[in-house]
Amino acid sequence: DTGVSQDPRHKITKRGQNVTFRCDPISEHNRLYWYRQTLGQGPEFLTYFQNEAQLEKSRLLSDRFSAERPKGSFSTLEIQRTEQGDSAMYLCASSLPSTRGRETQYFGPGTRLLVL
Amino acid sequence: AQSVAQPEDQVNVAEGNPLTVKCTYSVSGNPYLFWYVQYPNRGLQFLLKYITGDNLVKGSYGFEAEFNKSQTSFHLKKPSALVSDSALYFCAVRDIGSASKIIFGSGTRLSIRP
């Protein structure tokens, strides 16, 4: 399977713990995105990388959230001091560059986080 | 601000009948519009997109969508529904104020009965 992969697929943690998710994009896709999806809602944009540079962050990305893409390949999303409101599906997507936003974003299977 | 609306939370169709999942958009300028499908416990799969050109866009799995500028709509259609089409469908629009952000609708659950 050469699609976007995410690990783990499921994570249960206790409030106050730190969690880290990993995303491996489609090979040669230099753009990588993180979204969050809560139950009954569409995905909401969190952040975007082009190669290793984090170019955009949503206001949804509080100080407890940090994302990295150190070598321009895989990315990690860390949530510190988790809260019950962080429970959601975290989706990663990747794309090739395209002019003026015409690119198609391809999504991974997501990591479902439950904070107890 | 850019947005999309999916007015129906659920659409029920009998297998073999045509289906339509509705989407309307609100953007300034020319919209870039997308449809994605989400199966249970899985990520989103790209179906099709409208950037420019023909108003009728053909996509994966026999789906198509019609861009209507005067009605600001981008409805998803399929001539003959399959039970396997049952899933959650999301309409989305490219946020022109962002480097690469997509704004999603709230989703429409499509249920195809045998």
mmCIF file of N, CA, C and O in Angstrom, chain A residues 9-10 31 33 35 37 40-45 48 55-56 58 89 91 95 98-110 112, chain B residues 32 34 36 38 40-49 51-52 88 90 94-107 109:
data_model
loop_
_atom_site.group_PDB
_atom_site.id
_atom_site.type_symbol
_atom_site.label_atom_id
_atom_site.label_comp_id
_atom_site.label_asym_id
_atom_site.label_seq_id
_atom_site.Cartn_x
_atom_site.Cartn_y
_atom_site.Cartn_z
ATOM 1 N N ARG A 9 -3.323 3.577 15.077
ATOM 2 C CA ARG A 9 -4.672 3.782 14.575
ATOM 3 C C ARG A 9 -5.615 4.186 15.697
ATOM 4 O O ARG A 9 -6.584 4.919 15.472
ATOM 5 N N HIS A 10 -5.321 3.708 16.884
ATOM 6 C CA HIS A 10 -6.149 4.034 18.048
ATOM 7 C C HIS A 10 -5.233 4.317 19.233
ATOM 8 O O HIS A 10 -4.193 3.688 19.379
ATOM 9 N N ARG A 31 4.099 18.069 0.428
ATOM 10 C CA ARG A 31 3.175 18.797 1.289
ATOM 11 C C ARG A 31 2.464 17.836 2.221
ATOM 12 O O ARG A 31 2.038 16.744 1.809
ATOM 13 N N TYR A 33 -0.351 17.689 5.685
ATOM 14 C CA TYR A 33 -1.374 18.430 6.419
ATOM 15 C C TYR A 33 -1.857 17.583 7.591
ATOM 16 O O TYR A 33 -1.937 16.359 7.498
ATOM 17 N N TYR A 35 -5.330 17.382 10.138
ATOM 18 C CA TYR A 35 -6.698 17.812 10.392
ATOM 19 C C TYR A 35 -7.204 17.087 11.632
ATOM 20 O O TYR A 35 -6.720 16.019 12.000
ATOM 21 N N GLN A 37 -10.939 15.705 13.323
ATOM 22 C CA GLN A 37 -12.349 15.460 13.047
ATOM 23 C C GLN A 37 -13.031 14.959 14.311
ATOM 24 O O GLN A 37 -12.666 13.903 14.834
ATOM 25 N N GLY A 40 -19.430 13.555 14.133
ATOM 26 C CA GLY A 40 -20.528 14.257 13.494
ATOM 27 C C GLY A 40 -20.138 15.521 12.753
ATOM 28 O O GLY A 40 -21.008 16.264 12.279
ATOM 29 N N GLN A 41 -18.834 15.764 12.654
ATOM 30 C CA GLN A 41 -18.359 16.968 11.985
ATOM 31 C C GLN A 41 -17.401 16.628 10.851
ATOM 32 O O GLN A 41 -16.852 15.520 10.799
ATOM 33 N N GLY A 42 -17.192 17.598 9.975
ATOM 34 C CA GLY A 42 -16.178 17.427 8.964
ATOM 35 C C GLY A 42 -14.804 17.737 9.532
ATOM 36 O O GLY A 42 -14.688 18.369 10.586
ATOM 37 N N PRO A 43 -13.751 17.290 8.867
ATOM 38 C CA PRO A 43 -12.400 17.585 9.340
ATOM 39 C C PRO A 43 -12.130 19.085 9.401
ATOM 40 O O PRO A 43 -12.639 19.844 8.571
ATOM 41 N N GLU A 44 -11.321 19.475 10.394
ATOM 42 C CA GLU A 44 -10.909 20.874 10.538
ATOM 43 C C GLU A 44 -9.393 20.951 10.429
ATOM 44 O O GLU A 44 -8.674 20.186 11.074
ATOM 45 N N PHE A 45 -8.928 21.899 9.663
ATOM 46 C CA PHE A 45 -7.503 22.070 9.405
ATOM 47 C C PHE A 45 -6.753 22.454 10.670
ATOM 48 O O PHE A 45 -7.206 23.299 11.451
ATOM 49 N N TYR A 48 0.031 22.759 8.326
ATOM 50 C CA TYR A 48 0.487 22.390 6.985
ATOM 51 C C TYR A 48 2.001 22.573 6.886
ATOM 52 O O TYR A 48 2.545 23.566 7.373
ATOM 53 N N LEU A 55 4.281 25.941 7.455
ATOM 54 C CA LEU A 55 3.924 27.205 6.829
ATOM 55 C C LEU A 55 2.622 27.802 7.338
ATOM 56 O O LEU A 55 2.383 28.994 7.139
ATOM 57 N N GLU A 56 1.791 26.993 7.944
ATOM 58 C CA GLU A 56 0.508 27.521 8.394
ATOM 59 C C GLU A 56 0.024 26.735 9.603
ATOM 60 O O GLU A 56 0.169 25.523 9.658
ATOM 61 N N SER A 58 -3.413 26.592 12.364
ATOM 62 C CA SER A 58 -4.750 27.057 12.696
ATOM 63 C C SER A 58 -4.792 27.561 14.133
ATOM 64 O O SER A 58 -3.988 27.164 14.979
ATOM 65 N N MET A 89 -10.665 12.214 15.961
ATOM 66 C CA MET A 89 -9.871 11.523 14.955
ATOM 67 C C MET A 89 -8.881 12.535 14.397
ATOM 68 O O MET A 89 -9.276 13.636 13.982
ATOM 69 N N LEU A 91 -6.393 13.276 11.442
ATOM 70 C CA LEU A 91 -6.158 12.855 10.066
ATOM 71 C C LEU A 91 -4.943 13.556 9.491
ATOM 72 O O LEU A 91 -4.743 14.748 9.713
ATOM 73 N N SER A 95 0.135 15.842 -0.355
ATOM 74 C CA SER A 95 -0.112 16.211 -1.745
ATOM 75 C C SER A 95 1.187 16.616 -2.414
ATOM 76 O O SER A 95 2.186 16.938 -1.752
ATOM 77 N N SER A 98 1.049 22.246 -6.345
ATOM 78 C CA SER A 98 0.300 22.600 -7.538
ATOM 79 C C SER A 98 0.104 24.098 -7.532
ATOM 80 O O SER A 98 0.187 24.742 -6.492
ATOM 81 N N THR A 99 -0.151 24.651 -8.695
ATOM 82 C CA THR A 99 -0.308 26.098 -8.764
ATOM 83 C C THR A 99 -1.640 26.524 -8.164
ATOM 84 O O THR A 99 -2.661 25.888 -8.384
ATOM 85 N N ARG A 100 -1.559 27.579 -7.363
ATOM 86 C CA ARG A 100 -2.752 28.250 -6.845
ATOM 87 C C ARG A 100 -3.769 27.309 -6.208
ATOM 88 O O ARG A 100 -4.971 27.442 -6.409
ATOM 89 N N GLY A 101 -3.283 26.367 -5.440
ATOM 90 C CA GLY A 101 -4.179 25.568 -4.620
ATOM 91 C C GLY A 101 -4.980 24.522 -5.340
ATOM 92 O O GLY A 101 -6.005 24.071 -4.845
ATOM 93 N N ARG A 102 -4.526 24.090 -6.505
ATOM 94 C CA ARG A 102 -5.295 23.101 -7.250
ATOM 95 C C ARG A 102 -4.962 21.670 -6.838
ATOM 96 O O ARG A 102 -5.510 20.730 -7.390
ATOM 97 N N GLU A 103 -4.025 21.510 -5.908
ATOM 98 C CA GLU A 103 -3.601 20.166 -5.558
ATOM 99 C C GLU A 103 -4.699 19.364 -4.891
ATOM 100 O O GLU A 103 -5.610 19.924 -4.273
ATOM 101 N N THR A 104 -4.614 18.047 -5.009
ATOM 102 C CA THR A 104 -5.521 17.137 -4.337
ATOM 103 C C THR A 104 -4.837 16.589 -3.105
ATOM 104 O O THR A 104 -3.709 16.108 -3.179
ATOM 105 N N GLN A 105 -5.504 16.670 -1.968
ATOM 106 C CA GLN A 105 -4.971 16.131 -0.730
ATOM 107 C C GLN A 105 -5.481 14.705 -0.542
ATOM 108 O O GLN A 105 -6.682 14.454 -0.627
ATOM 109 N N TYR A 106 -4.549 13.796 -0.273
ATOM 110 C CA TYR A 106 -4.879 12.388 -0.069
ATOM 111 C C TYR A 106 -4.710 12.066 1.411
ATOM 112 O O TYR A 106 -3.657 12.344 1.991
ATOM 113 N N PHE A 107 -5.733 11.476 1.983
ATOM 114 C CA PHE A 107 -5.789 11.285 3.428
ATOM 115 C C PHE A 107 -5.381 9.886 3.858
ATOM 116 O O PHE A 107 -5.602 8.902 3.138
ATOM 117 N N GLY A 108 -4.825 9.809 5.052
ATOM 118 C CA GLY A 108 -4.549 8.548 5.696
ATOM 119 C C GLY A 108 -5.771 8.051 6.457
ATOM 120 O O GLY A 108 -6.810 8.718 6.476
ATOM 121 N N PRO A 109 -5.627 6.888 7.132
ATOM 122 C CA PRO A 109 -6.765 6.285 7.827
ATOM 123 C C PRO A 109 -7.113 6.969 9.145
ATOM 124 O O PRO A 109 -8.183 6.736 9.695
ATOM 125 N N GLY A 110 -6.223 7.812 9.637
ATOM 126 C CA GLY A 110 -6.507 8.531 10.869
ATOM 127 C C GLY A 110 -6.050 7.819 12.123
ATOM 128 O O GLY A 110 -5.849 6.595 12.135
ATOM 129 N N ARG A 112 -7.431 7.575 15.986
ATOM 130 C CA ARG A 112 -8.555 7.932 16.870
ATOM 131 C C ARG A 112 -8.056 8.021 18.293
ATOM 132 O O ARG A 112 -7.553 7.038 18.846
ATOM 133 N N TYR B 32 -12.612 26.343 -5.850
ATOM 134 C CA TYR B 32 -12.064 25.011 -6.088
ATOM 135 C C TYR B 32 -12.828 24.081 -5.146
ATOM 136 O O TYR B 32 -12.734 24.222 -3.932
ATOM 137 N N PHE B 34 -14.390 20.131 -3.919
ATOM 138 C CA PHE B 34 -13.996 18.734 -3.799
ATOM 139 C C PHE B 34 -15.126 17.917 -3.181
ATOM 140 O O PHE B 34 -15.929 18.443 -2.416
ATOM 141 N N TYR B 36 -15.250 14.175 -1.028
ATOM 142 C CA TYR B 36 -14.557 13.051 -0.405
ATOM 143 C C TYR B 36 -15.596 12.106 0.189
ATOM 144 O O TYR B 36 -16.685 12.530 0.568
ATOM 145 N N GLN B 38 -16.036 8.901 3.178
ATOM 146 C CA GLN B 38 -15.422 8.281 4.351
ATOM 147 C C GLN B 38 -16.217 7.042 4.739
ATOM 148 O O GLN B 38 -17.396 7.122 5.068
ATOM 149 N N PRO B 40 -16.618 3.660 7.332
ATOM 150 C CA PRO B 40 -16.448 3.511 8.787
ATOM 151 C C PRO B 40 -15.017 3.188 9.185
ATOM 152 O O PRO B 40 -14.375 2.318 8.590
ATOM 153 N N ASN B 41 -14.513 3.930 10.179
ATOM 154 C CA ASN B 41 -13.180 3.700 10.740
ATOM 155 C C ASN B 41 -12.065 3.828 9.707
ATOM 156 O O ASN B 41 -11.016 3.213 9.857
ATOM 157 N N ARG B 42 -12.318 4.633 8.708
ATOM 158 C CA ARG B 42 -11.286 4.863 7.694
ATOM 159 C C ARG B 42 -11.160 6.345 7.406
ATOM 160 O O ARG B 42 -12.016 7.149 7.752
ATOM 161 N N GLY B 43 -10.071 6.708 6.783
ATOM 162 C CA GLY B 43 -9.857 8.107 6.408
ATOM 163 C C GLY B 43 -10.700 8.488 5.219
ATOM 164 O O GLY B 43 -11.525 7.725 4.731
ATOM 165 N N LEU B 44 -10.487 9.705 4.751
ATOM 166 C CA LEU B 44 -11.250 10.212 3.619
ATOM 167 C C LEU B 44 -10.622 9.763 2.303
ATOM 168 O O LEU B 44 -9.403 9.794 2.148
ATOM 169 N N GLN B 45 -11.480 9.392 1.369
ATOM 170 C CA GLN B 45 -11.011 9.041 0.033
ATOM 171 C C GLN B 45 -11.482 10.106 -0.949
ATOM 172 O O GLN B 45 -12.652 10.478 -0.953
ATOM 173 N N PHE B 46 -10.571 10.568 -1.786
ATOM 174 C CA PHE B 46 -10.889 11.578 -2.791
ATOM 175 C C PHE B 46 -11.779 10.987 -3.873
ATOM 176 O O PHE B 46 -11.508 9.899 -4.387
ATOM 177 N N LEU B 47 -12.852 11.701 -4.219
ATOM 178 C CA LEU B 47 -13.748 11.263 -5.290
ATOM 179 C C LEU B 47 -13.548 12.086 -6.558
ATOM 180 O O LEU B 47 -13.409 11.526 -7.636
ATOM 181 N N LEU B 48 -13.598 13.405 -6.426
ATOM 182 C CA LEU B 48 -13.482 14.274 -7.595
ATOM 183 C C LEU B 48 -13.292 15.710 -7.153
ATOM 184 O O LEU B 48 -13.476 16.041 -5.977
ATOM 185 N N LYS B 49 -12.921 16.553 -8.123
ATOM 186 C CA LYS B 49 -12.766 17.976 -7.843
ATOM 187 C C LYS B 49 -13.129 18.802 -9.061
ATOM 188 O O LYS B 49 -13.023 18.332 -10.206
ATOM 189 N N ILE B 51 -12.069 22.437 -10.705
ATOM 190 C CA ILE B 51 -11.148 23.580 -10.683
ATOM 191 C C ILE B 51 -11.596 24.605 -11.707
ATOM 192 O O ILE B 51 -11.786 25.775 -11.397
ATOM 193 N N THR B 52 -11.755 24.149 -12.925
ATOM 194 C CA THR B 52 -12.212 25.007 -14.005
ATOM 195 C C THR B 52 -12.638 24.113 -15.161
ATOM 196 O O THR B 52 -12.427 22.911 -15.127
ATOM 197 N N LEU B 88 -20.205 8.088 4.443
ATOM 198 C CA LEU B 88 -20.328 9.503 4.801
ATOM 199 C C LEU B 88 -19.625 10.325 3.719
ATOM 200 O O LEU B 88 -18.464 10.060 3.397
ATOM 201 N N PHE B 90 -18.408 14.067 2.140
ATOM 202 C CA PHE B 90 -18.056 15.428 2.501
ATOM 203 C C PHE B 90 -17.782 16.268 1.266
ATOM 204 O O PHE B 90 -17.002 15.874 0.398
ATOM 205 N N ARG B 94 -11.657 24.881 -1.309
ATOM 206 C CA ARG B 94 -10.320 25.403 -1.034
ATOM 207 C C ARG B 94 -10.448 26.801 -0.464
ATOM 208 O O ARG B 94 -11.153 27.645 -1.009
ATOM 209 N N ASP B 95 -9.770 27.041 0.681
ATOM 210 C CA ASP B 95 -9.778 28.353 1.306
ATOM 211 C C ASP B 95 -8.755 29.232 0.575
ATOM 212 O O ASP B 95 -7.557 29.042 0.736
ATOM 213 N N ILE B 96 -9.222 30.204 -0.181
ATOM 214 C CA ILE B 96 -8.293 31.010 -0.978
ATOM 215 C C ILE B 96 -7.468 31.943 -0.122
ATOM 216 O O ILE B 96 -6.489 32.507 -0.580
ATOM 217 N N GLY B 97 -7.843 32.114 1.144
ATOM 218 C CA GLY B 97 -7.058 32.950 2.042
ATOM 219 C C GLY B 97 -5.951 32.209 2.749
ATOM 220 O O GLY B 97 -5.262 32.763 3.596
ATOM 221 N N SER B 98 -5.770 30.941 2.379
ATOM 222 C CA SER B 98 -4.804 30.092 3.070
ATOM 223 C C SER B 98 -3.815 29.535 2.067
ATOM 224 O O SER B 98 -4.079 29.495 0.876
ATOM 225 N N ALA B 99 -2.662 29.070 2.589
ATOM 226 C CA ALA B 99 -1.672 28.459 1.709
ATOM 227 C C ALA B 99 -2.210 27.171 1.094
ATOM 228 O O ALA B 99 -1.944 26.873 -0.059
ATOM 229 N N SER B 100 -2.974 26.413 1.884
ATOM 230 C CA SER B 100 -3.420 25.137 1.332
ATOM 231 C C SER B 100 -4.575 24.518 2.094
ATOM 232 O O SER B 100 -4.804 23.331 1.983
ATOM 233 N N LYS B 101 -5.305 25.272 2.814
ATOM 234 C CA LYS B 101 -6.352 24.744 3.683
ATOM 235 C C LYS B 101 -7.601 24.397 2.903
ATOM 236 O O LYS B 101 -7.996 25.118 1.986
ATOM 237 N N ILE B 102 -8.218 23.285 3.274
ATOM 238 C CA ILE B 102 -9.513 22.906 2.720
ATOM 239 C C ILE B 102 -10.548 23.030 3.827
ATOM 240 O O ILE B 102 -10.310 22.633 4.960
ATOM 241 N N ILE B 103 -11.697 23.582 3.486
ATOM 242 C CA ILE B 103 -12.794 23.724 4.437
ATOM 243 C C ILE B 103 -13.854 22.692 4.077
ATOM 244 O O ILE B 103 -14.345 22.668 2.941
ATOM 245 N N PHE B 104 -14.212 21.869 5.054
ATOM 246 C CA PHE B 104 -15.161 20.787 4.823
ATOM 247 C C PHE B 104 -16.556 21.142 5.319
ATOM 248 O O PHE B 104 -16.723 21.893 6.281
ATOM 249 N N GLY B 105 -17.546 20.566 4.650
ATOM 250 C CA GLY B 105 -18.902 20.606 5.168
ATOM 251 C C GLY B 105 -19.066 19.624 6.307
ATOM 252 O O GLY B 105 -18.127 18.901 6.667
ATOM 253 N N SER B 106 -20.262 19.573 6.842
ATOM 254 C CA SER B 106 -20.515 18.736 8.015
ATOM 255 C C SER B 106 -20.797 17.280 7.656
ATOM 256 O O SER B 106 -20.885 16.429 8.532
ATOM 257 N N GLY B 107 -20.935 17.006 6.368
ATOM 258 C CA GLY B 107 -21.098 15.625 5.929
ATOM 259 C C GLY B 107 -22.549 15.219 5.738
ATOM 260 O O GLY B 107 -23.459 15.730 6.400
ATOM 261 N N ARG B 109 -24.713 11.536 5.404
ATOM 262 C CA ARG B 109 -24.646 10.072 5.463
ATOM 263 C C ARG B 109 -25.577 9.503 4.395
ATOM 264 O O ARG B 109 -26.781 9.766 4.402
#
